[in-house]
């Protein structure tokens, strides 16, 4: 079954309560996201989900040379970065988009839906 | 013979693409195979004769072309799959085929695709227009249009955009999306943009009407009937809308004898049907039905002076409630000018945030002219001319502005 990455974006540096404005709002979003995750599991869509630490805590590693080169900070300079994501399974995009809408409402952010490559895509690239 | 092939292309293209897409699960493959099938028809039909059932012939030929392509591209261990495709040809059931065309339309108009891609894909896959034709229609270079279509097809495949009629709960929203695409195609045809473009692109308006008829046949609703009526009543006036010198002729100055009575009769019948359905307890009219009703009031008047403007204003009031956008408010103001006078209308127009829209300035220019404010009117005409993209409209606005200049000079000299 096709898999999709649902990612949620947020600012590079977070406010005291994440991006939520208040402790209550944050707890509410956590509870709603938890309930949404439970539903994903119960309906067989859940593959993985988690929230990420701030983008400023990232390190870029280039291991292509003799010695790995390390750079502080995220790979791309941007105003907003991935703050968390789900990996889900869904039969088609319509189902994935519906789930993304529910996830967006639960976590209080916009969600980007992106399909994973399938085995067929890779075969096609290899010309098989 | 050319006629037979052209007719088959008109009638069968969408069916062939739709059937092949269902069978092979790949829109791009279906498109290529359908194109090959029609190319084969061009080669064979002149000597072999037109087959008794051109649609079935084209679908079968397209299937063989698709299988050839899969065979060329697939690995050796797909022999079983290949055999299944070759011998397991489903019977041609007309009902299922029509469902396929509807599936195809919904896939091409999927909300996850950009609006430009939806229009382009619908014209290619459902309308059967060629890529150069679509590029020309939208005045973009062929490689740009090619990339737009290729990218959309790749997204449909990679993101698994489904090939099916949406669930009942999603259907109204998705049908709205399809109608929006068809209305966009029609409008681009009716008010074609571009310095060297014909003022009316009949290829696009006719295609939009044909596809709207198809959607109405497959998924009837008040709004699709309203959209069809709106298109027919608008198209009916196309011949009177541009003068022999290539200038736009406004509704009040059009030769109403040059309007297409057959299209008007059909449009009026559809509007009456919408009214009857609403009166019988159907859902309230949406924007297309209201716009169709407004157009029916215009086409009802044998002379511009007989136009029932208060009826038009009432219909616009209802439309504003559904769609409070500034463009609708602008059109309402034009009707208000006829009922309450240009000063009242100008006060409404001046509030609208439409500075980048040529029709806003053209409307202001006309109202200012009627109020005798020539200098202001001239400025507004200048803005409208700078923003207008339609050749006939530019010619019309320029003449009105120049007439104003003449009158202005005369009054200055007197």
mmCIF file of C-alpha atoms in Angstrom, chain B residues 6-209:
data_model
loop_
_atom_site.group_PDB
_atom_site.id
_atom_site.type_symbol
_atom_site.label_atom_id
_atom_site.label_comp_id
_atom_site.label_asym_id
_atom_site.label_seq_id
_atom_site.Cartn_x
_atom_site.Cartn_y
_atom_site.Cartn_z
ATOM 1 C CA UNK B 6 -12.526 13.836 -36.938
ATOM 2 C CA UNK B 7 -15.951 12.700 -35.774
ATOM 3 C CA UNK B 8 -14.516 9.600 -34.122
ATOM 4 C CA UNK B 9 -11.923 11.776 -32.420
ATOM 5 C CA UNK B 10 -14.602 14.139 -31.073
ATOM 6 C CA UNK B 11 -16.869 11.354 -29.905
ATOM 7 C CA UNK B 12 -14.476 8.640 -28.838
ATOM 8 C CA UNK B 13 -11.225 10.198 -27.609
ATOM 9 C CA UNK B 14 -12.306 10.607 -23.963
ATOM 10 C CA UNK B 15 -13.922 7.151 -23.957
ATOM 11 C CA UNK B 16 -10.792 5.485 -25.304
ATOM 12 C CA UNK B 17 -8.462 7.293 -22.846
ATOM 13 C CA UNK B 18 -10.870 6.583 -19.978
ATOM 14 C CA UNK B 19 -11.250 2.880 -20.765
ATOM 15 C CA UNK B 20 -7.505 2.388 -21.223
ATOM 16 C CA UNK B 21 -6.768 4.260 -17.988
ATOM 17 C CA UNK B 22 -9.059 1.941 -16.051
ATOM 18 C CA UNK B 23 -7.632 -1.118 -17.711
ATOM 19 C CA UNK B 24 -3.941 -0.254 -17.400
ATOM 20 C CA UNK B 25 -4.067 2.026 -14.343
ATOM 21 C CA UNK B 26 -1.812 4.600 -16.005
ATOM 22 C CA UNK B 27 -3.073 7.868 -17.461
ATOM 23 C CA UNK B 28 0.130 8.607 -19.397
ATOM 24 C CA UNK B 29 0.168 5.151 -20.985
ATOM 25 C CA UNK B 30 -3.535 5.480 -21.855
ATOM 26 C CA UNK B 31 -2.963 8.866 -23.501
ATOM 27 C CA UNK B 32 -0.048 7.605 -25.606
ATOM 28 C CA UNK B 33 -1.872 4.416 -26.602
ATOM 29 C CA UNK B 34 -5.024 6.363 -27.537
ATOM 30 C CA UNK B 35 -2.962 8.746 -29.675
ATOM 31 C CA UNK B 36 -1.334 5.746 -31.407
ATOM 32 C CA UNK B 37 -4.737 4.174 -32.010
ATOM 33 C CA UNK B 38 -5.994 7.326 -33.748
ATOM 34 C CA UNK B 39 -2.767 7.529 -35.781
ATOM 35 C CA UNK B 40 -3.381 3.932 -36.884
ATOM 36 C CA UNK B 41 -6.956 4.850 -37.845
ATOM 37 C CA UNK B 42 -5.619 7.667 -40.042
ATOM 38 C CA UNK B 43 -3.385 5.105 -41.790
ATOM 39 C CA UNK B 44 -5.842 2.242 -42.107
ATOM 40 C CA UNK B 45 -9.372 3.585 -42.428
ATOM 41 C CA UNK B 46 -8.886 5.157 -45.893
ATOM 42 C CA UNK B 47 -8.030 1.743 -47.382
ATOM 43 C CA UNK B 48 -9.855 -0.645 -44.976
ATOM 44 C CA UNK B 49 -12.963 1.498 -44.555
ATOM 45 C CA UNK B 50 -14.427 2.929 -41.371
ATOM 46 C CA UNK B 51 -15.151 0.090 -38.899
ATOM 47 C CA UNK B 52 -18.780 -0.560 -37.958
ATOM 48 C CA UNK B 53 -18.087 0.449 -34.373
ATOM 49 C CA UNK B 54 -15.257 3.014 -34.456
ATOM 50 C CA UNK B 55 -15.150 3.349 -30.657
ATOM 51 C CA UNK B 56 -14.682 -0.380 -30.086
ATOM 52 C CA UNK B 57 -12.076 -0.543 -32.866
ATOM 53 C CA UNK B 58 -10.133 2.352 -31.352
ATOM 54 C CA UNK B 59 -10.300 0.908 -27.826
ATOM 55 C CA UNK B 60 -9.113 -2.511 -28.993
ATOM 56 C CA UNK B 61 -6.332 -0.973 -31.083
ATOM 57 C CA UNK B 62 -5.356 1.282 -28.170
ATOM 58 C CA UNK B 63 -5.250 -1.738 -25.829
ATOM 59 C CA UNK B 64 -2.910 -3.562 -28.213
ATOM 60 C CA UNK B 65 -0.682 -0.473 -28.422
ATOM 61 C CA UNK B 66 -0.592 -0.245 -24.628
ATOM 62 C CA UNK B 67 0.295 -3.934 -24.332
ATOM 63 C CA UNK B 68 3.066 -3.506 -26.941
ATOM 64 C CA UNK B 69 4.466 -0.682 -24.886
ATOM 65 C CA UNK B 70 4.297 -2.631 -21.612
ATOM 66 C CA UNK B 71 5.971 -5.557 -23.349
ATOM 67 C CA UNK B 72 8.794 -3.341 -24.581
ATOM 68 C CA UNK B 73 9.291 -1.798 -21.164
ATOM 69 C CA UNK B 74 8.644 -4.745 -18.861
ATOM 70 C CA UNK B 75 10.903 -7.459 -17.521
ATOM 71 C CA UNK B 76 10.754 -11.056 -18.719
ATOM 72 C CA UNK B 77 8.917 -12.384 -15.668
ATOM 73 C CA UNK B 78 5.907 -10.208 -16.460
ATOM 74 C CA UNK B 79 4.842 -12.686 -19.166
ATOM 75 C CA UNK B 80 1.851 -13.830 -17.127
ATOM 76 C CA UNK B 81 0.643 -10.306 -16.542
ATOM 77 C CA UNK B 82 1.072 -9.638 -20.237
ATOM 78 C CA UNK B 83 -0.963 -12.701 -21.146
ATOM 79 C CA UNK B 84 -3.678 -11.685 -18.735
ATOM 80 C CA UNK B 85 -3.913 -8.238 -20.301
ATOM 81 C CA UNK B 86 -3.937 -9.735 -23.780
ATOM 82 C CA UNK B 87 -6.695 -12.282 -23.286
ATOM 83 C CA UNK B 88 -8.664 -10.901 -20.388
ATOM 84 C CA UNK B 89 -10.261 -8.095 -22.325
ATOM 85 C CA UNK B 90 -13.364 -6.955 -20.442
ATOM 86 C CA UNK B 91 -16.593 -6.676 -22.447
ATOM 87 C CA UNK B 92 -17.435 -3.163 -23.584
ATOM 88 C CA UNK B 93 -20.272 -2.120 -21.331
ATOM 89 C CA UNK B 94 -21.599 1.332 -22.192
ATOM 90 C CA UNK B 95 -22.580 2.201 -18.604
ATOM 91 C CA UNK B 96 -19.154 1.320 -17.266
ATOM 92 C CA UNK B 97 -17.509 3.233 -20.090
ATOM 93 C CA UNK B 98 -19.440 6.378 -19.211
ATOM 94 C CA UNK B 99 -18.413 5.945 -15.585
ATOM 95 C CA UNK B 100 -14.860 5.775 -16.874
ATOM 96 C CA UNK B 101 -15.194 9.140 -18.580
ATOM 97 C CA UNK B 102 -16.521 10.629 -15.376
ATOM 98 C CA UNK B 103 -13.613 9.107 -13.435
ATOM 99 C CA UNK B 104 -11.265 10.631 -15.969
ATOM 100 C CA UNK B 105 -12.781 14.101 -15.516
ATOM 101 C CA UNK B 106 -12.542 13.890 -11.734
ATOM 102 C CA UNK B 107 -8.927 12.746 -11.917
ATOM 103 C CA UNK B 108 -7.967 15.595 -14.281
ATOM 104 C CA UNK B 109 -9.743 18.140 -12.043
ATOM 105 C CA UNK B 110 -8.346 16.785 -8.774
ATOM 106 C CA UNK B 111 -7.933 19.571 -6.184
ATOM 107 C CA UNK B 112 -4.362 18.438 -5.406
ATOM 108 C CA UNK B 113 -3.341 19.621 -8.910
ATOM 109 C CA UNK B 114 -2.734 23.301 -9.652
ATOM 110 C CA UNK B 115 -5.642 25.077 -11.388
ATOM 111 C CA UNK B 116 -3.524 25.543 -14.556
ATOM 112 C CA UNK B 117 -2.694 21.842 -14.606
ATOM 113 C CA UNK B 118 -6.376 20.899 -14.150
ATOM 114 C CA UNK B 119 -7.386 22.996 -17.152
ATOM 115 C CA UNK B 120 -4.560 21.669 -19.323
ATOM 116 C CA UNK B 121 -5.113 18.019 -18.368
ATOM 117 C CA UNK B 122 -8.870 18.236 -18.899
ATOM 118 C CA UNK B 123 -8.417 19.693 -22.377
ATOM 119 C CA UNK B 124 -5.821 17.029 -23.248
ATOM 120 C CA UNK B 125 -7.317 13.882 -21.705
ATOM 121 C CA UNK B 126 -11.050 14.610 -21.917
ATOM 122 C CA UNK B 127 -11.178 17.164 -24.729
ATOM 123 C CA UNK B 128 -8.557 15.470 -26.907
ATOM 124 C CA UNK B 129 -6.849 18.760 -27.802
ATOM 125 C CA UNK B 130 -3.213 18.370 -28.765
ATOM 126 C CA UNK B 131 -0.441 19.795 -26.652
ATOM 127 C CA UNK B 132 0.418 22.556 -29.205
ATOM 128 C CA UNK B 133 -3.289 23.501 -29.372
ATOM 129 C CA UNK B 134 -3.488 23.853 -25.595
ATOM 130 C CA UNK B 135 -0.224 25.809 -25.457
ATOM 131 C CA UNK B 136 -1.582 28.170 -28.132
ATOM 132 C CA UNK B 137 -4.915 28.546 -26.360
ATOM 133 C CA UNK B 138 -3.222 29.687 -23.176
ATOM 134 C CA UNK B 139 -0.411 31.599 -24.880
ATOM 135 C CA UNK B 140 2.380 29.714 -23.197
ATOM 136 C CA UNK B 141 5.346 28.200 -25.041
ATOM 137 C CA UNK B 142 4.870 24.540 -25.986
ATOM 138 C CA UNK B 143 7.693 23.274 -23.742
ATOM 139 C CA UNK B 144 6.099 25.052 -20.761
ATOM 140 C CA UNK B 145 2.708 23.483 -21.446
ATOM 141 C CA UNK B 146 4.354 20.109 -22.117
ATOM 142 C CA UNK B 147 6.134 20.267 -18.789
ATOM 143 C CA UNK B 148 2.930 21.320 -16.993
ATOM 144 C CA UNK B 149 1.056 18.296 -18.363
ATOM 145 C CA UNK B 150 3.954 15.894 -17.813
ATOM 146 C CA UNK B 151 4.386 17.059 -14.237
ATOM 147 C CA UNK B 152 0.671 16.692 -13.520
ATOM 148 C CA UNK B 153 0.644 13.162 -14.939
ATOM 149 C CA UNK B 154 3.710 12.291 -12.853
ATOM 150 C CA UNK B 155 2.013 13.618 -9.720
ATOM 151 C CA UNK B 156 -1.164 11.640 -10.409
ATOM 152 C CA UNK B 157 0.932 8.513 -10.663
ATOM 153 C CA UNK B 158 3.412 9.083 -7.819
ATOM 154 C CA UNK B 159 0.878 10.450 -5.327
ATOM 155 C CA UNK B 160 -1.736 7.807 -6.293
ATOM 156 C CA UNK B 161 -4.465 10.266 -7.174
ATOM 157 C CA UNK B 162 -7.355 7.832 -7.503
ATOM 158 C CA UNK B 163 -9.170 7.081 -10.719
ATOM 159 C CA UNK B 164 -12.722 7.032 -9.421
ATOM 160 C CA UNK B 165 -15.873 9.015 -8.890
ATOM 161 C CA UNK B 166 -15.585 10.639 -5.425
ATOM 162 C CA UNK B 167 -17.618 9.408 -2.466
ATOM 163 C CA UNK B 168 -21.108 10.888 -2.094
ATOM 164 C CA UNK B 169 -20.047 13.178 0.777
ATOM 165 C CA UNK B 170 -17.213 14.688 -1.320
ATOM 166 C CA UNK B 171 -19.133 14.768 -4.602
ATOM 167 C CA UNK B 172 -20.695 18.268 -4.455
ATOM 168 C CA UNK B 173 -17.336 19.917 -3.711
ATOM 169 C CA UNK B 174 -15.557 17.916 -6.384
ATOM 170 C CA UNK B 175 -18.249 18.629 -9.004
ATOM 171 C CA UNK B 176 -17.853 22.343 -8.169
ATOM 172 C CA UNK B 177 -14.159 21.938 -8.922
ATOM 173 C CA UNK B 178 -14.919 20.363 -12.308
ATOM 174 C CA UNK B 179 -17.398 23.138 -13.186
ATOM 175 C CA UNK B 180 -14.824 25.766 -12.207
ATOM 176 C CA UNK B 181 -12.349 24.229 -14.678
ATOM 177 C CA UNK B 182 -14.948 24.209 -17.471
ATOM 178 C CA UNK B 183 -15.984 27.813 -16.719
ATOM 179 C CA UNK B 184 -12.323 28.861 -16.854
ATOM 180 C CA UNK B 185 -11.888 27.213 -20.257
ATOM 181 C CA UNK B 186 -15.047 28.938 -21.508
ATOM 182 C CA UNK B 187 -14.042 32.357 -20.200
ATOM 183 C CA UNK B 188 -10.580 32.130 -21.688
ATOM 184 C CA UNK B 189 -12.278 31.397 -24.995
ATOM 185 C CA UNK B 190 -14.883 34.133 -24.657
ATOM 186 C CA UNK B 191 -12.511 36.880 -23.572
ATOM 187 C CA UNK B 192 -9.294 35.595 -25.062
ATOM 188 C CA UNK B 193 -6.181 37.435 -23.927
ATOM 189 C CA UNK B 194 -3.123 38.331 -25.977
ATOM 190 C CA UNK B 195 -2.119 41.036 -28.453
ATOM 191 C CA UNK B 196 -2.392 38.850 -31.565
ATOM 192 C CA UNK B 197 -5.227 36.625 -30.406
ATOM 193 C CA UNK B 198 -8.705 36.466 -31.889
ATOM 194 C CA UNK B 199 -11.080 38.235 -29.504
ATOM 195 C CA UNK B 200 -13.222 35.113 -29.205
ATOM 196 C CA UNK B 201 -11.587 31.663 -29.281
ATOM 197 C CA UNK B 202 -14.453 29.558 -30.521
ATOM 198 C CA UNK B 203 -12.364 26.394 -30.216
ATOM 199 C CA UNK B 204 -12.276 26.894 -26.447
ATOM 200 C CA UNK B 205 -15.874 28.050 -25.953
ATOM 201 C CA UNK B 206 -17.243 25.213 -28.085
ATOM 202 C CA UNK B 207 -15.068 22.674 -26.269
ATOM 203 C CA UNK B 208 -16.154 23.997 -22.856
ATOM 204 C CA UNK B 209 -19.811 23.690 -23.884
#
